[in-house]
Amino acid sequence: MKRFAVFVSGNGSNLQALIDETKAGGIKAELALVFSNRRKAYGLKRAEEAGIKTLVLEPRHYATPQSFDREIAMYLKKDKIDFIVLAGYMKILTPWFVKQYPKKIINVHPSLLPAFKGAKAIKDQFTYGVKVAGVTIHIVNDKMDAGPIIMQESFKVSEKETLESLEERIHAVEHKLFPKCVSLFVDGKLKIGARKVQIADRK
Ligand code: GRF
């Protein structure tokens, strides 16, 4: 069975969805490690409660982003991690790191990319006044929020929408779409090109 690590920086509600789906047998891989760059990330608690090994490394202890990423990669190699899932990991991976796991890092982003890249995508969409919002699951490449798209799901934004309700709706879509994509990845159903991802026939 393939082994994967989930990277979190905060609440970890997406991590929870992945834990639940893995436990239910929908993702046929072992969630072997949860890594965080923040000691206080609530996601670490979720991992501990689920009996998953955790690792925390803090960027402030490292001279450069690359030395930080090198240390993470060293731990991942020791743990025989095959692929990585970014679930609210709020730090940009160095190109060096991405090269260690080519086409083997999956990310969730709370907008319909390429619109609203970056760390405040939900707020940015709300402020902009979009009529359609959504979620993107994509493969990570060396440019931020720009890798080949696995799946996207959109929904209409109502006139009564508040930032809070939009956040809730986006998270609900994420929690459904993200585990589905990870499962397809694990089952070898994704043909990942430089720009496009083809999904093999689903039963
Ligand atoms: C999600 O909205 C994800 O799309 C973004 O960060 C948020 C993380 O939420 N990258 P959580 O920590 O999974 O609850």
mmCIF file of N, CA, C and O in Angstrom, residues 74-138:
data_model
loop_
_atom_site.group_PDB
_atom_site.id
_atom_site.type_symbol
_atom_site.label_atom_id
_atom_site.label_comp_id
_atom_site.label_asym_id
_atom_site.label_seq_id
_atom_site.Cartn_x
_atom_site.Cartn_y
_atom_site.Cartn_z
ATOM 1 N N MET A 74 13.887 15.007 4.204
ATOM 2 C CA MET A 74 14.678 13.969 4.856
ATOM 3 C C MET A 74 13.768 13.076 5.723
ATOM 4 O O MET A 74 13.833 11.857 5.668
ATOM 5 N N TYR A 75 12.874 13.712 6.473
ATOM 6 C CA TYR A 75 11.924 12.945 7.302
ATOM 7 C C TYR A 75 10.970 12.116 6.439
ATOM 8 O O TYR A 75 10.638 10.982 6.773
ATOM 9 N N LEU A 76 10.530 12.691 5.352
ATOM 10 C CA LEU A 76 9.582 11.972 4.486
ATOM 11 C C LEU A 76 10.246 10.735 3.884
ATOM 12 O O LEU A 76 9.636 9.675 3.777
ATOM 13 N N LYS A 77 11.502 10.901 3.494
ATOM 14 C CA LYS A 77 12.222 9.757 2.901
ATOM 15 C C LYS A 77 12.393 8.655 3.931
ATOM 16 O O LYS A 77 12.189 7.482 3.645
ATOM 17 N N LYS A 78 12.748 9.074 5.168
ATOM 18 C CA LYS A 78 12.934 8.100 6.248
ATOM 19 C C LYS A 78 11.648 7.313 6.476
ATOM 20 O O LYS A 78 11.659 6.138 6.782
ATOM 21 N N ASP A 79 10.537 7.996 6.296
ATOM 22 C CA ASP A 79 9.226 7.393 6.553
ATOM 23 C C ASP A 79 8.640 6.729 5.306
ATOM 24 O O ASP A 79 7.490 6.311 5.307
ATOM 25 N N LYS A 80 9.416 6.691 4.239
ATOM 26 C CA LYS A 80 8.982 6.048 2.979
ATOM 27 C C LYS A 80 7.643 6.585 2.478
ATOM 28 O O LYS A 80 6.738 5.833 2.121
ATOM 29 N N ILE A 81 7.537 7.919 2.468
ATOM 30 C CA ILE A 81 6.315 8.558 1.995
ATOM 31 C C ILE A 81 6.327 8.590 0.459
ATOM 32 O O ILE A 81 7.295 9.047 -0.146
ATOM 33 N N ASP A 82 5.242 8.100 -0.137
ATOM 34 C CA ASP A 82 5.166 8.035 -1.600
ATOM 35 C C ASP A 82 4.580 9.301 -2.225
ATOM 36 O O ASP A 82 4.940 9.674 -3.326
ATOM 37 N N PHE A 83 3.599 9.886 -1.537
ATOM 38 C CA PHE A 83 3.013 11.112 -2.077
ATOM 39 C C PHE A 83 2.514 12.012 -0.955
ATOM 40 O O PHE A 83 2.415 11.589 0.211
ATOM 41 N N ILE A 84 2.223 13.262 -1.331
ATOM 42 C CA ILE A 84 1.918 14.289 -0.333
ATOM 43 C C ILE A 84 0.613 14.994 -0.664
ATOM 44 O O ILE A 84 0.334 15.284 -1.832
ATOM 45 N N VAL A 85 -0.166 15.267 0.367
ATOM 46 C CA VAL A 85 -1.414 16.002 0.186
ATOM 47 C C VAL A 85 -1.339 17.278 1.028
ATOM 48 O O VAL A 85 -1.110 17.212 2.242
ATOM 49 N N LEU A 86 -1.490 18.423 0.357
ATOM 50 C CA LEU A 86 -1.460 19.701 1.074
ATOM 51 C C LEU A 86 -2.891 20.075 1.438
ATOM 52 O O LEU A 86 -3.732 20.270 0.556
ATOM 53 N N ALA A 87 -3.175 20.149 2.737
ATOM 54 C CA ALA A 87 -4.540 20.434 3.185
ATOM 55 C C ALA A 87 -4.511 21.691 4.043
ATOM 56 O O ALA A 87 -4.508 21.619 5.270
ATOM 57 N N GLY A 88 -4.437 22.830 3.371
ATOM 58 C CA GLY A 88 -4.340 24.085 4.122
ATOM 59 C C GLY A 88 -2.926 24.305 4.633
ATOM 60 O O GLY A 88 -2.722 24.787 5.745
ATOM 61 N N TYR A 89 -1.939 23.933 3.810
ATOM 62 C CA TYR A 89 -0.536 24.187 4.164
ATOM 63 C C TYR A 89 -0.195 25.562 3.620
ATOM 64 O O TYR A 89 -0.128 25.764 2.401
ATOM 65 N N MET A 90 -0.017 26.523 4.523
ATOM 66 C CA MET A 90 0.076 27.920 4.112
ATOM 67 C C MET A 90 1.510 28.395 3.891
ATOM 68 O O MET A 90 1.868 29.511 4.243
ATOM 69 N N LYS A 91 2.309 27.508 3.331
ATOM 70 C CA LYS A 91 3.681 27.885 3.042
ATOM 71 C C LYS A 91 4.014 27.378 1.640
ATOM 72 O O LYS A 91 3.635 26.259 1.295
ATOM 73 N N ILE A 92 4.678 28.212 0.885
ATOM 74 C CA ILE A 92 4.995 27.802 -0.489
ATOM 75 C C ILE A 92 6.185 26.850 -0.480
ATOM 76 O O ILE A 92 7.212 27.121 0.151
ATOM 77 N N LEU A 93 6.017 25.727 -1.160
ATOM 78 C CA LEU A 93 7.109 24.756 -1.238
ATOM 79 C C LEU A 93 8.164 25.265 -2.218
ATOM 80 O O LEU A 93 7.832 25.863 -3.241
ATOM 81 N N THR A 94 9.419 25.002 -1.912
ATOM 82 C CA THR A 94 10.479 25.432 -2.831
ATOM 83 C C THR A 94 10.459 24.535 -4.083
ATOM 84 O O THR A 94 10.059 23.366 -4.001
ATOM 85 N N PRO A 95 10.914 25.087 -5.218
ATOM 86 C CA PRO A 95 10.994 24.265 -6.432
ATOM 87 C C PRO A 95 11.820 22.994 -6.195
ATOM 88 O O PRO A 95 11.519 21.934 -6.725
ATOM 89 N N TRP A 96 12.829 23.091 -5.367
ATOM 90 C CA TRP A 96 13.645 21.914 -5.045
ATOM 91 C C TRP A 96 12.772 20.804 -4.450
ATOM 92 O O TRP A 96 12.855 19.646 -4.854
ATOM 93 N N PHE A 97 11.923 21.203 -3.512
ATOM 94 C CA PHE A 97 11.080 20.202 -2.847
ATOM 95 C C PHE A 97 10.117 19.567 -3.851
ATOM 96 O O PHE A 97 9.944 18.341 -3.879
ATOM 97 N N VAL A 98 9.487 20.424 -4.659
ATOM 98 C CA VAL A 98 8.503 19.923 -5.633
ATOM 99 C C VAL A 98 9.173 18.902 -6.564
ATOM 100 O O VAL A 98 8.567 17.895 -6.935
ATOM 101 N N LYS A 99 10.445 19.138 -6.901
ATOM 102 C CA LYS A 99 11.186 18.212 -7.776
ATOM 103 C C LYS A 99 11.396 16.836 -7.142
ATOM 104 O O LYS A 99 11.572 15.848 -7.837
ATOM 105 N N GLN A 100 11.402 16.802 -5.819
ATOM 106 C CA GLN A 100 11.576 15.513 -5.136
ATOM 107 C C GLN A 100 10.326 14.639 -5.279
ATOM 108 O O GLN A 100 10.390 13.424 -5.167
ATOM 109 N N TYR A 101 9.185 15.285 -5.495
ATOM 110 C CA TYR A 101 7.910 14.561 -5.602
ATOM 111 C C TYR A 101 7.146 15.008 -6.858
ATOM 112 O O TYR A 101 6.054 15.557 -6.765
ATOM 113 N N PRO A 102 7.746 14.774 -8.037
ATOM 114 C CA PRO A 102 7.107 15.269 -9.265
ATOM 115 C C PRO A 102 5.748 14.607 -9.498
ATOM 116 O O PRO A 102 5.649 13.375 -9.461
ATOM 117 N N LYS A 103 4.718 15.432 -9.701
ATOM 118 C CA LYS A 103 3.345 14.951 -9.945
ATOM 119 C C LYS A 103 2.831 14.090 -8.797
ATOM 120 O O LYS A 103 1.984 13.228 -8.975
ATOM 121 N N LYS A 104 3.412 14.307 -7.617
ATOM 122 C CA LYS A 104 3.021 13.490 -6.468
ATOM 123 C C LYS A 104 2.614 14.352 -5.282
ATOM 124 O O LYS A 104 2.670 13.922 -4.128
ATOM 125 N N ILE A 105 2.267 15.613 -5.571
ATOM 126 C CA ILE A 105 1.776 16.492 -4.511
ATOM 127 C C ILE A 105 0.429 17.041 -4.973
ATOM 128 O O ILE A 105 0.308 17.581 -6.077
ATOM 129 N N ILE A 106 -0.589 16.898 -4.116
ATOM 130 C CA ILE A 106 -1.945 17.342 -4.454
ATOM 131 C C ILE A 106 -2.345 18.462 -3.496
ATOM 132 O O ILE A 106 -2.065 18.395 -2.305
ATOM 133 N N ASN A 107 -3.009 19.470 -4.045
ATOM 134 C CA ASN A 107 -3.416 20.613 -3.208
ATOM 135 C C ASN A 107 -4.896 20.924 -3.406
ATOM 136 O O ASN A 107 -5.461 20.667 -4.466
ATOM 137 N N VAL A 108 -5.501 21.494 -2.369
ATOM 138 C CA VAL A 108 -6.875 21.995 -2.474
ATOM 139 C C VAL A 108 -6.814 23.519 -2.401
ATOM 140 O O VAL A 108 -6.114 24.083 -1.568
ATOM 141 N N HIS A 109 -7.551 24.164 -3.314
ATOM 142 C CA HIS A 109 -7.576 25.627 -3.291
ATOM 143 C C HIS A 109 -9.031 26.107 -3.345
ATOM 144 O O HIS A 109 -9.807 25.643 -4.169
ATOM 145 N N PRO A 110 -9.368 27.079 -2.485
ATOM 146 C CA PRO A 110 -10.783 27.455 -2.356
ATOM 147 C C PRO A 110 -11.263 28.490 -3.374
ATOM 148 O O PRO A 110 -11.940 29.455 -3.006
ATOM 149 N N SER A 111 -10.933 28.308 -4.643
ATOM 150 C CA SER A 111 -11.487 29.153 -5.704
ATOM 151 C C SER A 111 -11.419 28.378 -7.000
ATOM 152 O O SER A 111 -10.818 27.295 -7.060
ATOM 153 N N LEU A 112 -12.016 28.955 -8.027
ATOM 154 C CA LEU A 112 -11.937 28.339 -9.351
ATOM 155 C C LEU A 112 -10.687 28.892 -10.030
ATOM 156 O O LEU A 112 -10.713 29.936 -10.668
ATOM 157 N N LEU A 113 -9.589 28.196 -9.875
ATOM 158 C CA LEU A 113 -8.325 28.664 -10.465
ATOM 159 C C LEU A 113 -8.438 28.716 -11.990
ATOM 160 O O LEU A 113 -9.182 27.929 -12.559
ATOM 161 N N PRO A 114 -7.783 29.662 -12.662
ATOM 162 C CA PRO A 114 -6.715 30.511 -12.135
ATOM 163 C C PRO A 114 -7.200 31.796 -11.461
ATOM 164 O O PRO A 114 -6.368 32.667 -11.176
ATOM 165 N N ALA A 115 -8.491 31.921 -11.196
ATOM 166 C CA ALA A 115 -8.947 33.122 -10.490
ATOM 167 C C ALA A 115 -8.659 32.998 -8.991
ATOM 168 O O ALA A 115 -8.781 31.912 -8.424
ATOM 169 N N PHE A 116 -8.294 34.083 -8.404
ATOM 170 C CA PHE A 116 -8.127 34.176 -6.949
ATOM 171 C C PHE A 116 -7.102 33.193 -6.374
ATOM 172 O O PHE A 116 -7.414 32.350 -5.539
ATOM 173 N N LYS A 117 -5.895 33.297 -6.876
ATOM 174 C CA LYS A 117 -4.784 32.547 -6.284
ATOM 175 C C LYS A 117 -4.454 33.155 -4.918
ATOM 176 O O LYS A 117 -4.924 34.256 -4.620
ATOM 177 N N GLY A 118 -3.645 32.478 -4.173
ATOM 178 C CA GLY A 118 -3.131 33.071 -2.937
ATOM 179 C C GLY A 118 -3.881 32.665 -1.681
ATOM 180 O O GLY A 118 -4.833 31.892 -1.717
ATOM 181 N N ALA A 119 -3.430 33.239 -0.583
ATOM 182 C CA ALA A 119 -3.846 32.776 0.748
ATOM 183 C C ALA A 119 -5.215 33.278 1.193
ATOM 184 O O ALA A 119 -5.798 32.728 2.126
ATOM 185 N N LYS A 120 -5.761 34.302 0.530
ATOM 186 C CA LYS A 120 -7.047 34.858 1.005
ATOM 187 C C LYS A 120 -8.148 34.671 -0.044
ATOM 188 O O LYS A 120 -9.006 35.529 -0.223
ATOM 189 N N ALA A 121 -8.113 33.546 -0.713
ATOM 190 C CA ALA A 121 -8.987 33.364 -1.885
ATOM 191 C C ALA A 121 -10.481 33.522 -1.565
ATOM 192 O O ALA A 121 -11.225 34.080 -2.367
ATOM 193 N N ILE A 122 -10.920 33.039 -0.428
ATOM 194 C CA ILE A 122 -12.364 33.101 -0.126
ATOM 195 C C ILE A 122 -12.785 34.553 0.083
ATOM 196 O O ILE A 122 -13.750 35.041 -0.521
ATOM 197 N N LYS A 123 -12.023 35.245 0.893
ATOM 198 C CA LYS A 123 -12.322 36.662 1.150
ATOM 199 C C LYS A 123 -12.213 37.477 -0.140
ATOM 200 O O LYS A 123 -13.062 38.344 -0.419
ATOM 201 N N ASP A 124 -11.205 37.200 -0.932
ATOM 202 C CA ASP A 124 -11.009 37.934 -2.180
ATOM 203 C C ASP A 124 -12.190 37.748 -3.134
ATOM 204 O O ASP A 124 -12.651 38.703 -3.756
ATOM 205 N N GLN A 125 -12.705 36.527 -3.208
ATOM 206 C CA GLN A 125 -13.870 36.281 -4.082
ATOM 207 C C GLN A 125 -15.087 37.024 -3.575
ATOM 208 O O GLN A 125 -15.840 37.620 -4.344
ATOM 209 N N PHE A 126 -15.272 36.972 -2.280
ATOM 210 C CA PHE A 126 -16.443 37.611 -1.672
ATOM 211 C C PHE A 126 -16.394 39.120 -1.919
ATOM 212 O O PHE A 126 -17.369 39.727 -2.366
ATOM 213 N N THR A 127 -15.249 39.696 -1.653
ATOM 214 C CA THR A 127 -15.083 41.141 -1.821
ATOM 215 C C THR A 127 -15.248 41.553 -3.281
ATOM 216 O O THR A 127 -15.809 42.602 -3.591
ATOM 217 N N TYR A 128 -14.788 40.701 -4.172
ATOM 218 C CA TYR A 128 -14.849 41.002 -5.603
ATOM 219 C C TYR A 128 -16.290 40.977 -6.119
ATOM 220 O O TYR A 128 -16.629 41.607 -7.114
ATOM 221 N N GLY A 129 -17.136 40.210 -5.408
ATOM 222 C CA GLY A 129 -18.537 40.125 -5.807
ATOM 223 C C GLY A 129 -18.824 39.068 -6.853
ATOM 224 O O GLY A 129 -19.703 39.250 -7.705
ATOM 225 N N VAL A 130 -18.109 37.954 -6.785
ATOM 226 C CA VAL A 130 -18.338 36.902 -7.780
ATOM 227 C C VAL A 130 -19.748 36.334 -7.661
ATOM 228 O O VAL A 130 -20.345 36.319 -6.582
ATOM 229 N N LYS A 131 -20.301 35.884 -8.783
ATOM 230 C CA LYS A 131 -21.630 35.257 -8.805
ATOM 231 C C LYS A 131 -21.507 33.743 -8.775
ATOM 232 O O LYS A 131 -22.473 33.035 -8.530
ATOM 233 N N VAL A 132 -20.323 33.272 -9.108
ATOM 234 C CA VAL A 132 -20.044 31.838 -9.072
ATOM 235 C C VAL A 132 -18.740 31.647 -8.298
ATOM 236 O O VAL A 132 -17.763 32.350 -8.556
ATOM 237 N N ALA A 133 -18.759 30.746 -7.343
ATOM 238 C CA ALA A 133 -17.535 30.450 -6.576
ATOM 239 C C ALA A 133 -17.266 28.956 -6.694
ATOM 240 O O ALA A 133 -18.064 28.222 -7.290
ATOM 241 N N GLY A 134 -16.172 28.515 -6.116
ATOM 242 C CA GLY A 134 -15.898 27.083 -6.205
ATOM 243 C C GLY A 134 -14.570 26.672 -5.628
ATOM 244 O O GLY A 134 -13.895 27.446 -4.944
ATOM 245 N N VAL A 135 -14.234 25.433 -5.949
ATOM 246 C CA VAL A 135 -13.058 24.775 -5.370
ATOM 247 C C VAL A 135 -12.257 24.113 -6.491
ATOM 248 O O VAL A 135 -12.839 23.602 -7.442
ATOM 249 N N THR A 136 -10.943 24.124 -6.347
ATOM 250 C CA THR A 136 -10.057 23.445 -7.301
ATOM 251 C C THR A 136 -9.167 22.457 -6.558
ATOM 252 O O THR A 136 -8.585 22.800 -5.532
ATOM 253 N N ILE A 137 -9.062 21.264 -7.107
ATOM 254 C CA ILE A 137 -8.069 20.305 -6.608
ATOM 255 C C ILE A 137 -7.046 20.153 -7.732
ATOM 256 O O ILE A 137 -7.418 19.881 -8.878
ATOM 257 N N HIS A 138 -5.774 20.355 -7.403
ATOM 258 C CA HIS A 138 -4.767 20.318 -8.466
ATOM 259 C C HIS A 138 -3.460 19.687 -8.019
ATOM 260 O O HIS A 138 -3.185 19.565 -6.817
#
